[in-house]
Amino acid sequence: MRGKSEDRDDYQLVPRPVAAMARDLPDGHHIPPHSHRRAQLIYGTSGAVTVTTDQGIWVVPATRAVWVPAGVTHAMTCTGAVRMRTLYIEPSAAPSLLTGPLVVSVSPLLRELVEEATRLPIDYEVDGREGKLMDLLLLELEPEPVPALHLPAPADPALVRLCSAIRENPGARWTAESAAACAHLSTRSLHRRFSAATGMTLAHWVRQAKLVHALTLLARDAPVTSVSAELGYATPSAFTAMFRRAVGRAPSAFYCGAGESGVRE
């Protein structure tokens, strides 16, 4: 797109602090695990993007992006058609974002800066408008923890099996007893090991899994009524209330340009 390479390797060694690439990716497009010499901002202006690392899973709509530090192995999957806008950044150019994978809030200003960056040549002029635009873009990159969109990944094989089962069927009624049976653990051992491995209670992790699944369904323009039913909620309003408490917005606010009151039924 835009007359520039779509090969990520072409953006790693350029003599500029930021290199920006635009790609349009179809629903279900998957990029297997890989890593980069540079840090990466993964941002889709449409649909949703799931980023998976050894530390967990992040699902982000168009108001968020995922920061992946240099050298961190990650995979990516698109839900819905995703207009991908990727920044490859020298680690020294963004020292406040070196700690690990995290979510970055995308303000309207940052969105426009990223779009404009993808239009610039890879070897843009450092002195002048192009360099100043990239400097402003780096200033606008601020971390914003969004735990509602994050699923920590345990390493314990019994808990890996349980978490996979929950993600495959988030609408099931996951009680402590049913979860312990799935993990082949006592309920007491399950609670102790689960909290130690993920930093969350089982109930919290299940709720996160529901939110993550909801975001992927909403990215495919599923109506709130069907999303709430698939996740086991008695009514769409109950699901919307949970979603709003956890995320701070109604489900409709994430996609299709809907406002807070524009819930699709």
mmCIF file of C-alpha atoms in Angstrom, residues 15 57 65 218 246:
data_model
loop_
_atom_site.group_PDB
_atom_site.id
_atom_site.type_symbol
_atom_site.label_atom_id
_atom_site.label_comp_id
_atom_site.label_asym_id
_atom_site.label_seq_id
_atom_site.Cartn_x
_atom_site.Cartn_y
_atom_site.Cartn_z
ATOM 1 C CA PRO A 15 18.388 4.926 9.610
ATOM 2 C CA ILE A 57 -3.221 -12.453 25.157
ATOM 3 C CA ALA A 65 -2.936 -0.538 20.119
ATOM 4 C CA LEU A 218 -18.385 -7.325 18.032
ATOM 5 C CA ALA A 246 -15.232 -3.438 32.978
#
